[in-house]
Coordinates of C-alpha atoms in Angstrom, one line a residue:
X1 CA 0.0 0.0 0.0
X2 CA 1.6 3.3 -1.0
X3 CA 2.4 6.0 1.6
X4 CA 0.1 9.0 1.4
X5 CA -0.3 12.4 2.9
X6 CA -3.7 11.4 4.4
X7 CA -1.7 8.9 6.6
X8 CA 0.4 11.8 7.7
X9 CA -2.5 13.8 9.1
X10 CA -3.7 11.1 11.5
X11 CA -3.1 11.8 15.2
X12 CA -1.7 8.4 16.2
X13 CA 1.8 9.8 16.7
X14 CA 0.9 13.0 18.5
X15 CA 1.8 11.6 21.9
X16 CA 5.2 10.6 20.6
X17 CA 6.6 13.5 18.5
X18 CA 5.6 16.1 21.0
X19 CA 8.0 14.5 23.4
X20 CA 11.0 15.6 21.3
X21 CA 10.5 19.2 22.1
X22 CA 11.3 20.7 18.7
X23 CA 12.3 19.7 15.2
X24 CA 15.7 21.1 14.6
X25 CA 16.2 19.8 11.1
X26 CA 13.5 20.3 8.5
X27 CA 13.5 21.7 4.9
X28 CA 10.2 23.6 5.2
X29 CA 11.1 26.9 3.6
X30 CA 9.9 26.9 0.0
X31 CA 11.8 27.3 -3.2
X32 CA 15.4 27.7 -1.9
X33 CA 16.7 24.2 -1.8
X34 CA 15.5 20.6 -2.4
X35 CA 12.9 20.9 0.3
X36 CA 9.3 22.2 0.0
X37 CA 8.9 23.4 -3.6
X38 CA 5.9 25.7 -2.9
X39 CA 4.3 27.6 -0.1
X40 CA 1.4 25.1 -0.1
X41 CA 3.9 22.3 0.5
X42 CA 5.5 24.3 3.3
X43 CA 2.1 24.7 5.0
X44 CA 1.3 21.0 4.6
X45 CA 4.5 20.1 6.4
X46 CA 3.8 22.6 9.2
X47 CA 0.2 21.3 9.5
X48 CA 1.4 17.7 9.8
X49 CA 4.0 18.7 12.3
X50 CA 1.5 20.6 14.4
X51 CA -0.9 17.6 14.4
X52 CA 1.9 15.4 15.5
X53 CA 2.6 17.6 18.5
X54 CA 5.5 19.8 17.5
X55 CA 5.3 23.4 18.8
X56 CA 8.9 24.5 17.9
X57 CA 10.4 24.1 14.5
X58 CA 13.8 25.3 13.2
X59 CA 13.9 25.5 9.4
X60 CA 17.3 24.4 8.1
X61 CA 17.7 24.9 4.4
X62 CA 20.9 23.8 2.7
X63 CA 23.8 26.1 2.3
X64 CA 26.2 24.5 -0.3
X65 CA 28.1 26.5 -2.8
X66 CA 27.7 24.1 -5.8
X67 CA 24.0 23.4 -5.4
X68 CA 22.3 25.7 -2.9
X69 CA 24.3 28.9 -2.5
X70 CA 21.9 30.4 0.0
X71 CA 22.7 33.4 2.2
X72 CA 21.3 34.9 5.3
X73 CA 19.2 37.2 3.1
X74 CA 17.6 34.4 0.9
X75 CA 16.8 32.3 4.0
X76 CA 15.4 35.2 6.0
X77 CA 13.2 36.3 3.1
X78 CA 11.7 32.8 2.7
X79 CA 11.2 32.5 6.4
X80 CA 9.4 35.9 6.6
X81 CA 6.9 34.8 3.9
X82 CA 6.1 31.5 5.7
X83 CA 6.2 32.9 9.2
X84 CA 3.6 35.5 8.5
X85 CA 1.1 32.8 7.7
X86 CA 2.2 30.5 10.6
X87 CA 1.8 33.2 13.2
X88 CA -1.9 33.7 12.1
X89 CA -2.8 30.0 11.6
X90 CA -0.8 28.5 14.5
X91 CA -0.1 31.3 17.0
X92 CA 1.3 28.9 19.6
X93 CA 3.9 27.5 17.2
X94 CA 7.4 28.9 17.1
X95 CA 9.1 28.8 13.6
X96 CA 12.7 30.0 13.5
X97 CA 15.5 29.4 11.0
X98 CA 19.1 28.3 10.8
X99 CA 20.9 26.4 8.0
X100 CA 22.4 23.0 7.2
X101 CA 25.9 24.0 6.2
X102 CA 27.8 21.7 3.9
X103 CA 31.4 21.3 5.0
X104 CA 33.2 23.0 2.1
X105 CA 35.2 26.2 1.3
X106 CA 32.0 28.2 1.5
X107 CA 31.4 27.2 5.1
X108 CA 35.0 28.2 5.9
X109 CA 34.4 31.6 4.2
X110 CA 31.2 32.1 6.3
X111 CA 33.1 31.1 9.4
X112 CA 35.8 33.7 8.8
X113 CA 33.2 36.4 8.0
X114 CA 31.0 35.4 11.0
X115 CA 28.0 34.6 8.7
X116 CA 27.1 31.1 10.0
X117 CA 23.4 30.5 10.8
X118 CA 23.3 28.5 14.0
X119 CA 20.4 26.5 15.4
X120 CA 20.8 28.6 18.6
X121 CA 23.7 30.2 20.3
X122 CA 26.9 28.5 19.1
X123 CA 25.3 25.2 17.8
X124 CA 25.7 25.0 14.1
X125 CA 24.3 22.2 11.9
X126 CA 26.7 20.7 9.4
X127 CA 26.8 17.9 6.9
X128 CA 29.4 16.2 4.6
X129 CA 29.3 14.0 1.5
X130 CA 27.3 10.8 1.9
X131 CA 29.2 9.1 -1.0
X132 CA 32.8 10.0 -0.5
X133 CA 34.9 10.8 2.5
X134 CA 35.7 14.5 2.4
X135 CA 39.5 14.8 2.9
X136 CA 39.2 18.1 4.8
X137 CA 36.2 17.4 6.9
X138 CA 38.2 16.9 10.1
X139 CA 40.1 20.1 9.5
X140 CA 36.8 22.0 9.0
X141 CA 35.4 20.5 12.2
X142 CA 38.5 21.6 14.1
X143 CA 38.3 25.1 12.7
X144 CA 34.7 25.4 13.9
X145 CA 35.6 24.2 17.4
X146 CA 38.6 26.5 17.5
X147 CA 36.4 29.4 16.8
X148 CA 34.1 28.5 19.6
X149 CA 31.3 26.8 17.7
X150 CA 29.6 23.5 18.6
X151 CA 29.1 21.5 15.4
X152 CA 26.1 19.3 15.2
X153 CA 26.5 16.6 12.5
X154 CA 23.4 16.0 10.5
X155 CA 22.4 12.4 9.9
X156 CA 25.7 10.6 10.6
X157 CA 23.9 7.3 10.0
X158 CA 23.7 8.2 6.3
X159 CA 27.4 8.5 5.6
X160 CA 28.1 5.3 3.8
X161 CA 32.0 5.7 3.8
X162 CA 31.8 5.6 7.6
X163 CA 29.8 2.4 7.8
X164 CA 32.9 0.3 6.9
X165 CA 35.0 2.3 9.5
X166 CA 33.0 2.2 12.7
X167 CA 35.9 3.8 14.6
X168 CA 35.2 6.9 12.6
X169 CA 32.1 7.6 14.7
X170 CA 34.1 7.3 17.9
X171 CA 36.7 9.6 16.6
X172 CA 34.2 12.2 15.5
X173 CA 32.5 12.1 19.0
X174 CA 35.8 12.4 20.7
X175 CA 36.5 15.5 18.6
X176 CA 33.3 17.1 20.0
X177 CA 30.7 16.5 17.3
X178 CA 27.1 16.1 18.4
X179 CA 25.3 13.5 16.3
X180 CA 21.9 14.4 15.0
X181 CA 19.8 11.4 14.0
X182 CA 17.2 11.6 11.3
X183 CA 13.8 10.2 12.3
X184 CA 13.3 9.3 8.6
X185 CA 16.3 7.0 8.8
X186 CA 14.8 5.3 11.8
X187 CA 11.6 4.9 9.9
X188 CA 13.3 3.3 6.9
X189 CA 13.1 6.1 4.4
X190 CA 16.6 5.6 3.1
X191 CA 16.9 1.8 3.4
X192 CA 17.9 -0.9 5.8
X193 CA 21.5 0.1 6.1
X194 CA 20.8 3.6 7.3
X195 CA 18.1 2.4 9.5
X196 CA 20.4 -0.2 11.2
X197 CA 23.1 2.4 11.7
X198 CA 20.6 4.9 13.3
X199 CA 19.5 2.1 15.6
X200 CA 23.1 1.3 16.5
X201 CA 24.0 4.9 17.3
X202 CA 20.9 5.3 19.5
X203 CA 21.5 2.0 21.3
X204 CA 25.1 3.2 22.1
X205 CA 23.7 6.4 23.5
X206 CA 25.5 8.4 20.9
X207 CA 22.5 10.4 19.6
X208 CA 22.8 14.0 20.9
X209 CA 20.0 15.5 18.8
X210 CA 17.2 14.4 16.5
X211 CA 15.5 15.9 13.5
X212 CA 13.0 14.8 10.9
X213 CA 14.9 16.1 7.9
X214 CA 11.5 16.2 6.2
X215 CA 11.5 17.6 2.7
X216 CA 7.9 16.7 1.7
X217 CA 4.7 16.1 3.7
X218 CA 4.2 12.7 2.1
X219 CA 7.3 11.4 3.9
X220 CA 5.4 11.7 7.2
X221 CA 4.4 8.0 7.4
X222 CA 8.1 7.2 7.8
X223 CA 8.0 9.3 11.0
X224 CA 5.1 7.3 12.2
X225 CA 7.1 4.1 11.6
X226 CA 10.0 5.6 13.5
X227 CA 7.8 6.5 16.5
X228 CA 6.7 2.9 16.8
X229 CA 10.3 1.5 17.2
X230 CA 11.9 0.6 20.5
X231 CA 14.8 2.8 19.5
X232 CA 12.5 5.8 19.5
X233 CA 11.7 5.2 23.2
X234 CA 15.5 5.0 23.9
X235 CA 16.0 8.2 21.9
X236 CA 13.5 10.1 24.0
X237 CA 15.3 9.1 27.2
X238 CA 18.6 10.5 26.0
X239 CA 19.8 14.1 27.0
X240 CA 19.0 15.5 23.6
X241 CA 19.8 19.0 22.4
X242 CA 16.1 19.3 21.4
X243 CA 15.1 19.6 25.1
X244 CA 17.3 22.5 25.9
X245 CA 17.9 24.5 22.8
X246 CA 16.6 28.1 22.8
X247 CA 14.7 28.7 19.5
X248 CA 13.7 32.3 20.4
X249 CA 16.5 34.3 18.7
X250 CA 16.5 37.9 17.9
X251 CA 17.6 37.1 14.4
X252 CA 14.3 35.4 13.7
X253 CA 12.1 38.1 15.2

């Protein structure tokens, strides 16, 4: 039976996703990356999130020089358009914005010019290549930490080059990275390999944050699947960044 948006709007996960505090990784701003292609799709995602219990959402569009060369301005403008509607339709929902920074030269430039868009405070969401191991990734992480930033690594369970090198996860944690697990991975969106690695990281207690990484509302049934797993219960009991992060930033107001 195909997954449908109608499944996403049922309320059988409301008691579960509300427990996570906030979604700190979602591509809900329309037309600026590979996330929501339209304002209607953005609102469909927000509606599904609201019904599932979320009351705090941090929009995290990609910033990547070769595909999505977003700036503070492009992201802010997209957020303003969406937030005007959100404030009227869901007045008790907080929508703020940050970015998912790809670890490349553009990130280093933004670091030097103090233009990074953090989740909150000094917490900055980063990602790297899922197909090839970036030769300068460790150097970029060190540069962020040396400048006083706390890097949060998006979906570590999806980095296939690391799967054959399990010690890489331990090394990255020892460096100071916070691992942000995708609920879509736990729900099987990307396949059994990513699902298994997400389960493993959670069982080891290495998950420091969780996000949906939702790009479309019709992905929501995978979140429902994730919420029914024993690893989800373990995840909720971990000291996640979701529970303490301050989403009320002057930048977003």
